Every structure is written in structure tokens, then in C-alpha cells.
Coordinates of C-alpha atoms in Angstrom, one line a residue:
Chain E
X259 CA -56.7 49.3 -15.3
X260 CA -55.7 46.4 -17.8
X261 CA -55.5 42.9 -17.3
X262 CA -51.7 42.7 -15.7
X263 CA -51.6 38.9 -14.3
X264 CA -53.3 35.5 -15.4
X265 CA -55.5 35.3 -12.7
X266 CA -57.1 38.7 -14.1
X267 CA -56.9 37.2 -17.4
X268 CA -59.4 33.6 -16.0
X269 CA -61.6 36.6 -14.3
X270 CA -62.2 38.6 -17.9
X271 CA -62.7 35.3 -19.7
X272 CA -65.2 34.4 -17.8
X273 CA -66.9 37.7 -18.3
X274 CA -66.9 37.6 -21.9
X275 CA -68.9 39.6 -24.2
X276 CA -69.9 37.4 -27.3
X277 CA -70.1 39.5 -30.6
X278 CA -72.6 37.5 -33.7
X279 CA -71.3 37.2 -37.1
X280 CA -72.8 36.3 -40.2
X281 CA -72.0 37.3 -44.0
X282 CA -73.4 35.4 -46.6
X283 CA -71.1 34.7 -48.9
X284 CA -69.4 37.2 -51.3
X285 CA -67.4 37.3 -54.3
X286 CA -63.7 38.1 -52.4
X287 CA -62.5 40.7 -55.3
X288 CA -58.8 40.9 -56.3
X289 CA -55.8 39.8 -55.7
X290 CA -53.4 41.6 -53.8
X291 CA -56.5 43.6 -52.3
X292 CA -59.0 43.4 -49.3
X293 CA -62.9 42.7 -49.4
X294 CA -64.3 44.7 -47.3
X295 CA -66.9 43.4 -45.7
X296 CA -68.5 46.7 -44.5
X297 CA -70.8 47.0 -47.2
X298 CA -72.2 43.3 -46.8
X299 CA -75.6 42.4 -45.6
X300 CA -75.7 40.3 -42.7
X301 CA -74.6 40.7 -39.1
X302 CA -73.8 43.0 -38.4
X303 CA -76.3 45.3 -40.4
X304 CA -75.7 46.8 -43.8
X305 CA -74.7 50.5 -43.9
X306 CA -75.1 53.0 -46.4
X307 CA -72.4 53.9 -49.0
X308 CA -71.0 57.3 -47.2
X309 CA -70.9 60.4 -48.4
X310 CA -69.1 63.6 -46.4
X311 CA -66.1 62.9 -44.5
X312 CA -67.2 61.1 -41.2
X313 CA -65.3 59.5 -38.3
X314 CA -66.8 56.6 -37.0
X315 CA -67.4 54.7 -33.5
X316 CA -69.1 51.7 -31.9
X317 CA -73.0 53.5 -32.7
X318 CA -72.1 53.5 -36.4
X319 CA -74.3 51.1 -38.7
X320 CA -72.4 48.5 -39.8
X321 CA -70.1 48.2 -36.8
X322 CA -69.8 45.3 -34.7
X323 CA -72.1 46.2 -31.6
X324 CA -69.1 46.3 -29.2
X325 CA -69.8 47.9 -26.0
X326 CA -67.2 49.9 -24.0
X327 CA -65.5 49.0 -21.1
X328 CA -66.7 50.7 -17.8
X329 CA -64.5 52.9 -16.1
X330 CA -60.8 52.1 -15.6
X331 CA -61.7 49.2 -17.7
X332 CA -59.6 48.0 -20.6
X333 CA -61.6 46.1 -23.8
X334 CA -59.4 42.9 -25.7
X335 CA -60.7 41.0 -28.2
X336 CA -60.5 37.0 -25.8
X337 CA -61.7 34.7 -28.5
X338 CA -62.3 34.5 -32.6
X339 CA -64.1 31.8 -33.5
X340 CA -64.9 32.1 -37.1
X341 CA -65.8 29.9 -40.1
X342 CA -66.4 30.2 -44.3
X343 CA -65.7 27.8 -46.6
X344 CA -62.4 30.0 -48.1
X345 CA -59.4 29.4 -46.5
X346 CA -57.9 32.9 -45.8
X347 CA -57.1 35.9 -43.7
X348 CA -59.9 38.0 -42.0
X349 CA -58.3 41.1 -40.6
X350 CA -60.3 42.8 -37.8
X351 CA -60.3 46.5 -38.2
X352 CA -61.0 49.6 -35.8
X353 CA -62.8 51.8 -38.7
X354 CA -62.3 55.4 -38.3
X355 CA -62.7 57.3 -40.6
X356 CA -64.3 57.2 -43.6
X357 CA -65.9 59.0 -47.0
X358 CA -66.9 58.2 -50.2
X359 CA -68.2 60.2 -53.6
X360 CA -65.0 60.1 -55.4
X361 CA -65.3 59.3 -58.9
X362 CA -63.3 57.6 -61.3
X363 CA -64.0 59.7 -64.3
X364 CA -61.2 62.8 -63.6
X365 CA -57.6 62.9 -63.1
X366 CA -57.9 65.8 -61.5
X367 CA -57.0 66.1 -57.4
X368 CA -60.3 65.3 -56.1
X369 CA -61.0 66.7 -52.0
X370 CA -61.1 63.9 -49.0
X371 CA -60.7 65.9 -46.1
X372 CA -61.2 62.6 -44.0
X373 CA -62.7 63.3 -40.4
X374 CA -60.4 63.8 -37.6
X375 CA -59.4 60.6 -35.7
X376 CA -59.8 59.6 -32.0
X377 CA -58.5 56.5 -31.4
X378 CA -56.8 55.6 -29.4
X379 CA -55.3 58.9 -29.7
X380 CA -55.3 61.7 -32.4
X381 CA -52.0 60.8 -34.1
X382 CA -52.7 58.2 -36.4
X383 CA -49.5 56.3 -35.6
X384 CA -49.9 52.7 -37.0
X385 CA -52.9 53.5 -39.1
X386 CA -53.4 52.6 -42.1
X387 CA -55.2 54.1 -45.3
X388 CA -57.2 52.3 -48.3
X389 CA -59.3 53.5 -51.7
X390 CA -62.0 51.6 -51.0
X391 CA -64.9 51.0 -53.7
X392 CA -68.5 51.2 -53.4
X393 CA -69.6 51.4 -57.2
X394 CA -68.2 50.0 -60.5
X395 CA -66.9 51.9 -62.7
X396 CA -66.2 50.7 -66.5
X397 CA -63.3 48.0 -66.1
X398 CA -60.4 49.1 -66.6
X399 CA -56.8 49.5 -64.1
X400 CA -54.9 52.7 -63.0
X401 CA -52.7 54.1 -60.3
X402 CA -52.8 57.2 -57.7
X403 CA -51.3 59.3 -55.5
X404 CA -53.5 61.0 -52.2
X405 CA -51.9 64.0 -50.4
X406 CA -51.8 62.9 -46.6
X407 CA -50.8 64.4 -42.7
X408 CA -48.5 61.7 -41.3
X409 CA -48.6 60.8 -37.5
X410 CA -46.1 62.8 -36.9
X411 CA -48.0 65.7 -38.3
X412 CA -46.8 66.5 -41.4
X413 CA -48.7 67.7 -44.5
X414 CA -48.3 67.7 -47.8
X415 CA -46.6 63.8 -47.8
X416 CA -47.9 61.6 -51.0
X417 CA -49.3 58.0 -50.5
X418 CA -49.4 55.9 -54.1
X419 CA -51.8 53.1 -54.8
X420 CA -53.1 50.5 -57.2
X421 CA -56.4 50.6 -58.2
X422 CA -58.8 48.6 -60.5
X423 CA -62.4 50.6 -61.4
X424 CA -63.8 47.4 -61.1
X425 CA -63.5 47.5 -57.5
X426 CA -66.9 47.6 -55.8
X427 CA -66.2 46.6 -52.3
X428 CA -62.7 46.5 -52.7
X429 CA -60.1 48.0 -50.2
X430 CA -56.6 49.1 -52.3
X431 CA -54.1 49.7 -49.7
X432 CA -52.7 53.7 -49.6
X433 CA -48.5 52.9 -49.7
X434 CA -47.2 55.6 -47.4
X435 CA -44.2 58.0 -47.9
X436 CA -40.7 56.6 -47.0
X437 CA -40.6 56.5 -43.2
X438 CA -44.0 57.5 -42.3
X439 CA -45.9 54.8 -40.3
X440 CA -49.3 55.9 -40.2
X441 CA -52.1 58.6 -41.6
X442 CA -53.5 61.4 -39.6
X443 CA -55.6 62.1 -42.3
X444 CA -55.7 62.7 -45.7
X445 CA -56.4 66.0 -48.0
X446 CA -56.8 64.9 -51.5
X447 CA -56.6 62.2 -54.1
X448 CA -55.6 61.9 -57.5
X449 CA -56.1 59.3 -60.2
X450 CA -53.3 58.8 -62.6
X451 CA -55.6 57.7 -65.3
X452 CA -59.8 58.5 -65.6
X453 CA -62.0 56.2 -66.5
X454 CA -65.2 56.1 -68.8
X455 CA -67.8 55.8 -66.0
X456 CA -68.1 58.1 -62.8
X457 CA -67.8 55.0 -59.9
X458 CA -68.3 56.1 -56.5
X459 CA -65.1 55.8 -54.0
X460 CA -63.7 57.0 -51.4
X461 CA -61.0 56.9 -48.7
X462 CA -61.0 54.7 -45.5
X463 CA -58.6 55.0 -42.3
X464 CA -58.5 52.1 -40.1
X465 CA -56.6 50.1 -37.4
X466 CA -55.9 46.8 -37.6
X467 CA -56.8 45.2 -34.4
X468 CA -56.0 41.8 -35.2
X469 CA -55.8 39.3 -38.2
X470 CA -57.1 35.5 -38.2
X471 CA -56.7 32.5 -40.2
X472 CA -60.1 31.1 -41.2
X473 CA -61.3 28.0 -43.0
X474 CA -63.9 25.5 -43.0
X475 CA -62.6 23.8 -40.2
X476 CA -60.8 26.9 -38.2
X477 CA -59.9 26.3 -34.7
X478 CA -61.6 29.2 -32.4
X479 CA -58.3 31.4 -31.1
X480 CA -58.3 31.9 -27.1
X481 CA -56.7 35.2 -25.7
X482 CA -52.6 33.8 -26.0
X483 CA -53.1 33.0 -29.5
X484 CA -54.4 36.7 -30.5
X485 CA -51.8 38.2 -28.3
X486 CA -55.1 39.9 -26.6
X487 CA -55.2 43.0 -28.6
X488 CA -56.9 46.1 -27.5
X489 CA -59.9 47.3 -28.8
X490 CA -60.0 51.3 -27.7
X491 CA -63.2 52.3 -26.5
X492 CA -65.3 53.1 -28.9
X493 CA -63.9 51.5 -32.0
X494 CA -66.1 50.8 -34.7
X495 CA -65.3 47.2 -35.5
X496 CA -65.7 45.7 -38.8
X497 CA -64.2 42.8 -40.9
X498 CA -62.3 42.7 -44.3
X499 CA -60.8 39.6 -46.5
X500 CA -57.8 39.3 -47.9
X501 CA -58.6 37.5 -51.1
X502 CA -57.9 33.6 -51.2
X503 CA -61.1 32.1 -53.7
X504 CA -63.5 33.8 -55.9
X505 CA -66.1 33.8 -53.2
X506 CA -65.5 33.5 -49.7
X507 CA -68.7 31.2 -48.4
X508 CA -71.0 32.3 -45.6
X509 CA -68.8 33.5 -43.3
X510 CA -70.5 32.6 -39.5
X511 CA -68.7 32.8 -35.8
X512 CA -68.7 35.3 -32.7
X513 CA -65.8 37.1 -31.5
X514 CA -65.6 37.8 -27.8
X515 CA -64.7 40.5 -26.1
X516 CA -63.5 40.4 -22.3
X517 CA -62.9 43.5 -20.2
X518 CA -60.2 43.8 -17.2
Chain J
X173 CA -37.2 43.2 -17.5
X174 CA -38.1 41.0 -19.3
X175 CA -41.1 38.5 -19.4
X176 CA -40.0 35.8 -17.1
X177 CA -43.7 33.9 -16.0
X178 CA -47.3 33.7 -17.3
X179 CA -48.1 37.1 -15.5
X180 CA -45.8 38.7 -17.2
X181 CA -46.4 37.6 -20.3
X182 CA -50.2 38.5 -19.7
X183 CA -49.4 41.8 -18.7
X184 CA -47.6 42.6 -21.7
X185 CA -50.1 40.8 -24.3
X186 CA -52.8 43.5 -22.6
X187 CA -50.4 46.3 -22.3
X188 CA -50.6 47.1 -25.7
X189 CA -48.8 46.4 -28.7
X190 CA -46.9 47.8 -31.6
X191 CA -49.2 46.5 -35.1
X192 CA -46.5 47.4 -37.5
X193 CA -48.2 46.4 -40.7
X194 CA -46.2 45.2 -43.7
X195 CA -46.9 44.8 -47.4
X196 CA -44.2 44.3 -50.2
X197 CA -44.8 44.2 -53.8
X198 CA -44.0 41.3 -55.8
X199 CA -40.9 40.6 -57.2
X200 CA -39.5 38.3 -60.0
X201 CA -38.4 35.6 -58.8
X202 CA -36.7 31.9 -59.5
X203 CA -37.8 29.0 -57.5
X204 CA -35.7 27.8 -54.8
X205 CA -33.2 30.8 -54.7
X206 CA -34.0 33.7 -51.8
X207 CA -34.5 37.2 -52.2
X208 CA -34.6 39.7 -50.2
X209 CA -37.4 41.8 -50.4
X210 CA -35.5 45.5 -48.9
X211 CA -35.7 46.7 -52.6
X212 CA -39.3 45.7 -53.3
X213 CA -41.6 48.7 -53.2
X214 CA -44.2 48.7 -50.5
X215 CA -44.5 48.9 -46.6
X216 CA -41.7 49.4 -46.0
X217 CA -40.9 51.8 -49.0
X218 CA -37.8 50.3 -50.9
X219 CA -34.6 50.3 -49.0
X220 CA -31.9 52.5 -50.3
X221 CA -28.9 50.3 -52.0
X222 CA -25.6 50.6 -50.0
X223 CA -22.3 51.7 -50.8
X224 CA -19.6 51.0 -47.9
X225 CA -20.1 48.6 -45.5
X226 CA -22.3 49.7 -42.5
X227 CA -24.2 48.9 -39.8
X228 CA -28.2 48.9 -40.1
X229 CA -30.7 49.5 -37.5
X230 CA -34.4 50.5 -37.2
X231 CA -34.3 53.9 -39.0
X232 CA -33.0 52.3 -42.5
X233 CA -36.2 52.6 -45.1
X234 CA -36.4 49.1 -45.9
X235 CA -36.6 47.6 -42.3
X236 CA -40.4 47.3 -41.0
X237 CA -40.6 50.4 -38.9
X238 CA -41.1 50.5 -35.5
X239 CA -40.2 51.5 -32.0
X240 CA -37.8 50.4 -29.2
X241 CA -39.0 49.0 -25.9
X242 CA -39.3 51.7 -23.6
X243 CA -38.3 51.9 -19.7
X244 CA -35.7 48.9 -19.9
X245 CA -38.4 46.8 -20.9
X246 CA -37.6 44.1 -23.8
X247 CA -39.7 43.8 -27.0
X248 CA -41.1 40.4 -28.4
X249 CA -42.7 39.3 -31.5
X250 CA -45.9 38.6 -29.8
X251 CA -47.9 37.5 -33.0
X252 CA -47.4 37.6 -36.5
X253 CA -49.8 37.2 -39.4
X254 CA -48.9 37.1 -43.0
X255 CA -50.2 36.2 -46.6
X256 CA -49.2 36.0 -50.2
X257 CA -50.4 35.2 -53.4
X258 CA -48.2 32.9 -54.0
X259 CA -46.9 30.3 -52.0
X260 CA -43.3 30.7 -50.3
X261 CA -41.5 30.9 -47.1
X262 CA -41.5 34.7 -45.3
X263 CA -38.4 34.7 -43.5
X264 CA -37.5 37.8 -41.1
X265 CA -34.5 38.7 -40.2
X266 CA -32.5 41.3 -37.8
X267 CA -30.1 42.9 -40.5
X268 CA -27.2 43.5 -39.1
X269 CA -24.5 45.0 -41.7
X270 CA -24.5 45.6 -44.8
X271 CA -22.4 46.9 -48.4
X272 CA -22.5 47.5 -51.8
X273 CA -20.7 47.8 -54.7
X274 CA -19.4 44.8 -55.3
X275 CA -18.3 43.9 -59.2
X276 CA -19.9 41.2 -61.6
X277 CA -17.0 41.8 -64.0
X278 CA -13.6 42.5 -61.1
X279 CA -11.4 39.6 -61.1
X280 CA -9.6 41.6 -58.0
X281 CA -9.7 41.2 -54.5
X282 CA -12.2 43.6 -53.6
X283 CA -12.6 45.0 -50.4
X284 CA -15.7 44.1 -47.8
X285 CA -14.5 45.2 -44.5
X286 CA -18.0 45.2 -42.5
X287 CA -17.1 47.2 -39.0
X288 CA -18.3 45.4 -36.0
X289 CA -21.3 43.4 -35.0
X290 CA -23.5 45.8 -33.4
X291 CA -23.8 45.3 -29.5
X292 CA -26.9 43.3 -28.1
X293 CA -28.3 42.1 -31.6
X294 CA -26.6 38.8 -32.4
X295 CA -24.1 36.3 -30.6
X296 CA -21.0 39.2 -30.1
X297 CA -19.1 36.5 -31.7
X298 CA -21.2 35.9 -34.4
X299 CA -22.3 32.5 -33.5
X300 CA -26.2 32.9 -35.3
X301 CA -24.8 35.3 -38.2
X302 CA -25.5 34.1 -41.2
X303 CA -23.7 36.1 -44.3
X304 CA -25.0 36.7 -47.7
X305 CA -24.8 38.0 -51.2
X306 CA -27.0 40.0 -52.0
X307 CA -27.7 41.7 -55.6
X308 CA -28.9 45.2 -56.2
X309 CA -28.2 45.0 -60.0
X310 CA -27.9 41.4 -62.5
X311 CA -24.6 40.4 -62.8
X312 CA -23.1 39.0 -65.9
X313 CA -24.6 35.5 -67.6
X314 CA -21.2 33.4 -67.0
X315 CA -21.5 31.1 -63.3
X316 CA -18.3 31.7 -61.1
X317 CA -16.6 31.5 -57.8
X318 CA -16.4 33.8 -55.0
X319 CA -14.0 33.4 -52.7
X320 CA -14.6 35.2 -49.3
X321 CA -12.3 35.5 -46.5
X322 CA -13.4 36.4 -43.1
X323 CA -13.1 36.3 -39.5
X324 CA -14.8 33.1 -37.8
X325 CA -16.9 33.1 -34.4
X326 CA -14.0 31.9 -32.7
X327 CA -12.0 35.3 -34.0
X328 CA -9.8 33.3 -36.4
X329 CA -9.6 33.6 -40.1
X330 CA -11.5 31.9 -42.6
X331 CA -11.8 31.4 -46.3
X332 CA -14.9 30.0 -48.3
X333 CA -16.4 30.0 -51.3
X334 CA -20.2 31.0 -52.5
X335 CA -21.2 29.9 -56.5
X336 CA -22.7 32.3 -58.6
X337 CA -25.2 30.7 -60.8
X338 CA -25.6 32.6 -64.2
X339 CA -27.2 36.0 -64.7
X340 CA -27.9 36.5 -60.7
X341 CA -31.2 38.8 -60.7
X342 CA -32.0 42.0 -58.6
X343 CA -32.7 40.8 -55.3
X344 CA -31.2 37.5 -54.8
X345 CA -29.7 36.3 -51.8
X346 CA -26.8 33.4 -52.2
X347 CA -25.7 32.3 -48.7
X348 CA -22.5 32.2 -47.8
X349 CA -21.5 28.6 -45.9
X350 CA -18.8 29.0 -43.4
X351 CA -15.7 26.9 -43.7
X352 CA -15.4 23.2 -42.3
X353 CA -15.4 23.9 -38.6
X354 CA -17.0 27.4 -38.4
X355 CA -20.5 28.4 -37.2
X356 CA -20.8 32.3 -37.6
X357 CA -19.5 35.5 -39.2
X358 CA -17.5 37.6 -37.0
X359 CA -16.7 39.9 -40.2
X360 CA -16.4 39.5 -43.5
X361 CA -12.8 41.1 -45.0
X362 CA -12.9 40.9 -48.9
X363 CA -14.1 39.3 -52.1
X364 CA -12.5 37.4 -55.1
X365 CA -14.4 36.2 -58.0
X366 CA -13.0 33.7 -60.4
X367 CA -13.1 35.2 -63.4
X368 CA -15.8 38.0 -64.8
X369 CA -19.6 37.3 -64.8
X370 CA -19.7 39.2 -68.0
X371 CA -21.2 42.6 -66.4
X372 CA -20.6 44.4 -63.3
X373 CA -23.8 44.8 -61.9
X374 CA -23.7 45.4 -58.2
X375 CA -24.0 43.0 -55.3
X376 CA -22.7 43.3 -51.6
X377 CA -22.7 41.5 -48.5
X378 CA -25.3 41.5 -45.7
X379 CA -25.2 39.8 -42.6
X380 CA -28.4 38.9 -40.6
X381 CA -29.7 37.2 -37.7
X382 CA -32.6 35.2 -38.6
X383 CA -35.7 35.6 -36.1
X384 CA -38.4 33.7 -37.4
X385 CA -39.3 31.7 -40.3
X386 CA -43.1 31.4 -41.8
X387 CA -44.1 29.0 -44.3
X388 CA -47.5 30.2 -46.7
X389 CA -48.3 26.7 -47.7
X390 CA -51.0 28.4 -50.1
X391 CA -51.4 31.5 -52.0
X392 CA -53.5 33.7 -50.8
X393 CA -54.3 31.6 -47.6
X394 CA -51.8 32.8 -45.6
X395 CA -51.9 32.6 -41.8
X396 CA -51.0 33.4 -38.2
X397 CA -48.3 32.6 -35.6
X398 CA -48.6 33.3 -32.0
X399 CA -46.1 34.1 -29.7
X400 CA -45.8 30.6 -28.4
X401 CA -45.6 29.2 -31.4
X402 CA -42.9 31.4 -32.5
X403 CA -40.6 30.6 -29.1
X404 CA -41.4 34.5 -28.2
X405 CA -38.7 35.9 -30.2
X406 CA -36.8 39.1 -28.8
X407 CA -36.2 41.6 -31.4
X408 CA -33.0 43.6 -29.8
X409 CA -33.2 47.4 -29.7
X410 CA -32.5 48.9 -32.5
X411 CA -33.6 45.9 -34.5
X412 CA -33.8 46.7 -38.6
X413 CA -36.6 44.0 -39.5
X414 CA -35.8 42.5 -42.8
X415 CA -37.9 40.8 -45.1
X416 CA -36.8 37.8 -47.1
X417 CA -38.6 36.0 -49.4
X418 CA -38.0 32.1 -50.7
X419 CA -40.1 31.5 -53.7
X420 CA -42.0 28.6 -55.4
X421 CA -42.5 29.8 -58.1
X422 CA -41.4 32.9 -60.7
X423 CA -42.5 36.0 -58.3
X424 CA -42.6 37.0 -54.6
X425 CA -46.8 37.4 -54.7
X426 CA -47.7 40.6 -52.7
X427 CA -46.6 40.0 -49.3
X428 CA -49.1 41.4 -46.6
X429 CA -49.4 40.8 -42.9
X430 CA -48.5 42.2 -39.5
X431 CA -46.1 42.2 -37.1
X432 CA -47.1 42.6 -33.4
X433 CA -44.9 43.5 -31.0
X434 CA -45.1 43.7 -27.2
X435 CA -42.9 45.0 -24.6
X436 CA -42.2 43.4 -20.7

């Protein structure tokens, strides 16, 4: 089933599943790059910095605690209501893949392998891929180039990126190949130039479900500003900033989800 | 079908969307002057720079990718959301035609000749085309004339003029203003230019249909735009979703956001 007429829609809404949020506030990184909030203590709860290649879902540590629809059910996200002192973007991600230990010290092709995706099918059409950081390096700025499957299925396509070693908590976004419009997964990755200190990185697939404006004094967004976007069961919701200030404020709100 | 009441609309916000996310690198830029953003590097990858005049459509690298409506359905721009790091107006349009090849230093009539307005994507008289120039490589430092003749909405001929400001960069957009009297580009026949720019360069002529229009008040800030705010734009089948870009300041920024699109 799905929510098909605006009486359906009234019946969801008043149904609605309210997911908690709360971040304290966070320098936002760099310019031109996300914060990723996954890392952040807070509410949701602080995960660990991954290791092997892992795909992820609603029971993962760090995700919003989103429960899935009941049968024949379909999940949207109804309502954001959000605030933090930095004016800015908050993109909402499905998370779904995910590993870290890459280091920052070689420029030789390093192995990803990331975990094969589910959601909402195994394609990976509309996906999107980041480096993300999880430990400093020495300071310093290079480029790179990761080996990828597109959703269409083909291997061996190249993604290039901009990266800073600096980048603890940082999401750089993988380009894709000319005509590609998503990653099924990706094989390797390969920094242009090595850096002094080791780091710790790694790749990240996601989804973006939706993205918000949010301020001090944001208006909450109902279910016809969002567009109602899907969440597919199981998605492992978590939040990322696209940088506005040096710090972002305590970041506080819900988002509710309704089901029809 | 198309979305004609709030259940329909409702059914197609939860029916699922297309998120076609976008992401351009920055470009230089001069305050006050467009640019289009189909060579910047990015998400879309750079588009490729054309040579005769030809039609565009959603499989040109350089448009936002995506897919049709399926079923006889019609797609919308259901929500948008978009940032920059420096503050500008994000302007997207339906590129229609385009050429290339153009010469900063041809005192000549040279020759345009854009076919036909593709079927179903603008007025099929031209009536909401809006024609540019559009540079792939700097012309020439000295400012001149070009004289463009064309064939108006009405399926007369017209004759205008555009100014070239000195040394016109990579990537800028002059627009072409119809004659006294006309309100859209039917086609556009050929090119004069007063006297050389001082270097050939290469510039062509696009013409587009504008969709929407997105101020970013604030770098980095950025924002959102529902449907209903946006008048629930249709974007035609075969659609090639350009990117243009008018500055405050000396770049572009990085350009980031999404487009969402939904079908009914």
C-alpha cells in the first residue's frame, strides 16, 4: 500500500512516529563538504569508527531509531522540525553502506569492497558515494580517484574526489563517471598524493532522503513541503551538514515519520 | 495523466520520487553576468562543447540526469533544495538547442541554423524561448556587436543585436533580447559581429526554457523550495536540465542540492 489520496495522508499524520534529535554543537568542517553527523555524540547515540566493509540498517548504532512499517505499509518522513543556531542545510541520509581503515599515508590503490546494498533495491541507482573522515591526518590537501560498479552494473568506472587530511568527520563527495547516476559499490581507492600521518577513512554509500533548511528560528516542514519522501524499510537514518559557520550550535528537533 | 486535485498530488508525493542529486564545481565568475554551469566539472560531469546546431535532451552529459515519466504519466519538480558557498541565483533551465563554433575574430555572417524546437518542451512557437550566447572559449579583449537574425514566435523574421562586453570568459551567458514587438525564438538563422574581438575563441547559441529560478541569499545557507512554492513545474519528456548560474561575486561557489522529481 502507500498513501494514494489526502484523506489517507490526515489518517498517517495522525499516526505519526516522532523521532528525538539532539547534537551538541560541532565544528561544521569545510567548505564545499558535508559534516557528518554520524560520529557525534548525542541523540541519536555515538557509534564506533567502522572498520570492515558493513551495510547498515535501522538496528545499527548511530541510526535514527526508525521503526518499519507493518505489512503492506509504506514509511515517509511527515514532519522536520529542527533547530541550531547555523543557518544551513541538513540533508537526511539513508546510510548503507559503510567502511573505514583507509589511511592517508600511501598513494597506492587501497581495498574498499563496500558491503552489498539493499535499499530499496540492489542497484544503487541515485546513490551517492563520499570519503568520509574519522581521524586527522597531518594537514595538508590532495585529490583521488576510487574504482566503482555503477547502477547499471558496470565495473571498473572511476569516481574523483577532493579531499583535505584534515578531515575528521568530514564527508567529500565521490564525483561519478560521465553518465552514471549512482554506486553499486565500490572496489578500491586511491590517493593522488600521501600524507605524513596514517588518518583513518573510509568510504560511505548513502541515499539522500530529503534535505532541510535549518536556522535558529526554522519553521517545522509538514508532509507537502518535504514532498513526503520515502524512507525504505529498514534505512538506517542519520544526519549530515552542509557547511554554513564554523560551528553549527546544538542542533535539537524530532522528525516524524507517518506510515500509510 | 496528470496531477489535477490534492489526491493526486498526494498520490504522487508518496509514490516515490526521482532524488537526482546535483553538485557543480565553481567557476570564475564576474558579478552580474550569467554563466552557464554545463562546462563546470561535477554532477553532472562537464558537458561536451558543441559543434553544429542540435537539439539536446536528457542523455547530453551536462544536463542533470534522470528519467522520463513512465505509463503516460507527467513528471513535476516536486521539491528542490540547493546551496552554495557563495551567494547567487540557481537558475534551471530546459535546454532546448544548442551550437558551437562561433568566431571572436569573423567579421562574416556566420551561420546558426538551429533545426526545430523540439515537440512538447517549449511553446511550439517559441513563445517562453529565451536565446543565448554562450562561450566555450574567451573571445578577444575589444567590446562589439552581434547582429542576430531569426525567426520570431509569430514565424516572421527578425533582426537584433546582443553587445559583447570585452574579453567574454568561458562560460558566460549574454542574452539575446528579441526585437521591438517579439516575445520568443522560433529559430535562430545566423550571426554578424561588428568587427573582430581580437581572438576567435568559440561561442554558440543555446536556446532554453527557463523552469525555475532559486535565489541563495547566503553562502553556504542555501535552502529548499517545495512544489507549491515552485507552481509545480512540469519538466517535459525528454527534458536536458541545465544549470545556470548568476553570480555576486567573482566565482560560482560549489553548487550542491537536489532535484526531486515525481510523476502523476
Amino acid at each position: 500500500m502507500a498513501i494514494t489520496t489526502k484523506d489517507g495522508l490526515l489518517t498517517a499524520m495522525a499516526d505519526a512516529r516522532k523521532l528525538a534529535v539532539y547534537k551538541p554543537s560541532t565544528t561544521l568542517g569545510f567548505t564545499g563538504a558535508y559534516r557528518s553527523w554520524w560520529r557525534l555524540a548525542g541523540i541519536p547515540t555515538q557509534p564506533a569508527i567502522p572498520s570492515t566493509a558493513v551495510a547498515l540498517d535501522n538496528t545499527s548504532l548511530g541510526a535514527l531509531p526508525f521503526t518499519d512499517p507493518a505489512g503492506g505499509q509504506t514509511a515517509y518522513i511527515g514532519k522536520v522540525n529542527l533547530t541550531q543556531a547555523a543557518n544551513g542545510i541538513i540533508s537526511i541520509f539513508d546510510r548503507l553502506s559503510h567502511m573505514g581503515g583507509l589511511v592517508a599515508n600511501s598513494t597506492s590503490p587501497q581495498t574498499v569492497n563496500t558491503a552489498a546494498i539493499t535499499r530499496p533495491n540492489a542497484n544503487g541507482e541515485n546513490t551517492q558515494a563520499f570519503v568520509e573522515g574519522y581521524t586527522n591526518a597531518s594537514a595538508g590537501s590532495t585529490t583521488g580517484t576510487v574504482s566503482y560498479t555503477n547502477s547499471a552494473g558496470t565495473n571498473s568506472r572511476t569516481g574523483t574526489f577532493s579531499f583535505d587530511f584534515a578531515g575528521s568527520a568530514t564527508m567529500f563527495e565521490i564525483i561519478p563517471q560521465d553518465g552514471d547516476t549512482g554506486f553499486k559499490s565500490v572496489e578500491t581507492l586511491t590517493f593522488t598524493g600521501a600524507n605524513a600521518s596514517a588518518g583513518n577513512f573510509g568510504v560511505t554509500i548513502v541515499r539522500k532522503v530529503c534535505d532541510i533548511y535549518v536556522g535558529p528560528d526554522s519553521d517545522p516542514q509538514g508532509p507537502m513541503d518535504l514532498c513526503l519522501p520515502q524512507v525504505p524499510a529498514g534505512a538506517c537514518l542519520f544526519l549530515a551538514s552542509w557547511r554554513s559557520a564554523s560551528t553549527s550550535g546544538n542542533l535539537s528537533g524530532s522528525i516524524d515519520i507517518v506510515y500509510g | 495523466m496528470a496531477i489535477l486535485n490534492q489526491n493526486d498530488l498526494v498520490e504522487a508525493m508518496a509514490g516515490g520520487r526521482q532524488g537526482r542529486p546535483f553538485r557543480k564545481d565553481s567557476i570564475t565568475t564576474v558579478a552580474g553576468i550569467m554563466y552557464s554551469l554545463w562546462k563546470a566539472t561535477g554532477r553532472p560531469q562537464a558537458g561536451a562543447t558543441p559543434t553544429t546546431a542540435a537539439v539536446c535532451d536528457l542523455a547530453n552529459a551536462g544536463g542533470i540526469l534522470h528519467t522520463d515519466a513512465g505509463g503516460g504519466n507527467t513528471l513535476y519538480l516536486g521539491r528542490a533544495s540547493f546551496s552554495s558557498t557563495v551567494a547567487g541565483t540557481l537558475v534551471l533551465y530546459d535546454r532546448l538547442i544548442h551550437m558551437g563554433g562561433l568566431d571572436g575574430t569573423s567579421v562574416g555572417t556566420q551561420t546558426v541554423s538551429t533545426p526545430a524546437l523540439p515537440s512538447g518542451r517549449c511553446d511550439p512557437n517559441g513563445l517562453d524561448v529565451q536565446c543565448f550566447l554562450e562561450w566555450y572559449t574567451a573571445t578577444g579583449a575589444s567590446a562589439r556587436t552581434a547582429t542576430i537574425n531569426y525567426t520570431d514566435q509569430g514565424g516572421a523574421s527578425g533582426t537584433t543585436t546582443a553587445s559583447l562586453h570585452a574579453s567574454v570568459a568561458a562560460s558566460a551567458l549574454i542574452e539575446v533580447v528579441p526585437a521591438s514587438g517579439d516575445s520568443g525564438f522560433r529559430d535562430i538563422d545566423d550571426l554578424t559581429l561588428s568587427a573582430s574581438t581580437g581572438t576567435a575563441g568559440n561561442f554558440g547559441v543555446t536556446l532554453a526554457r527557463k523552469l525555475i529560478e532559486i535565489p541563495i541569499g547566503l553562502a553556504n545557507v542555501g535552502g529548499d523550495r517545495s512544489g507549491f512554492e515552485m507552481n509545480l513545474p512540469i519538466i517535459p519528456a525528454d527534458a536536458c536540465l541545465w544549470l545556470v548560474w548568476m553570480p555576486s561575486t567573482t566565482s560560482s561557489g560549489i553548487v550542491t542540492g537536489q532535484l526531486d522529481l515525481i510523476e502523476g
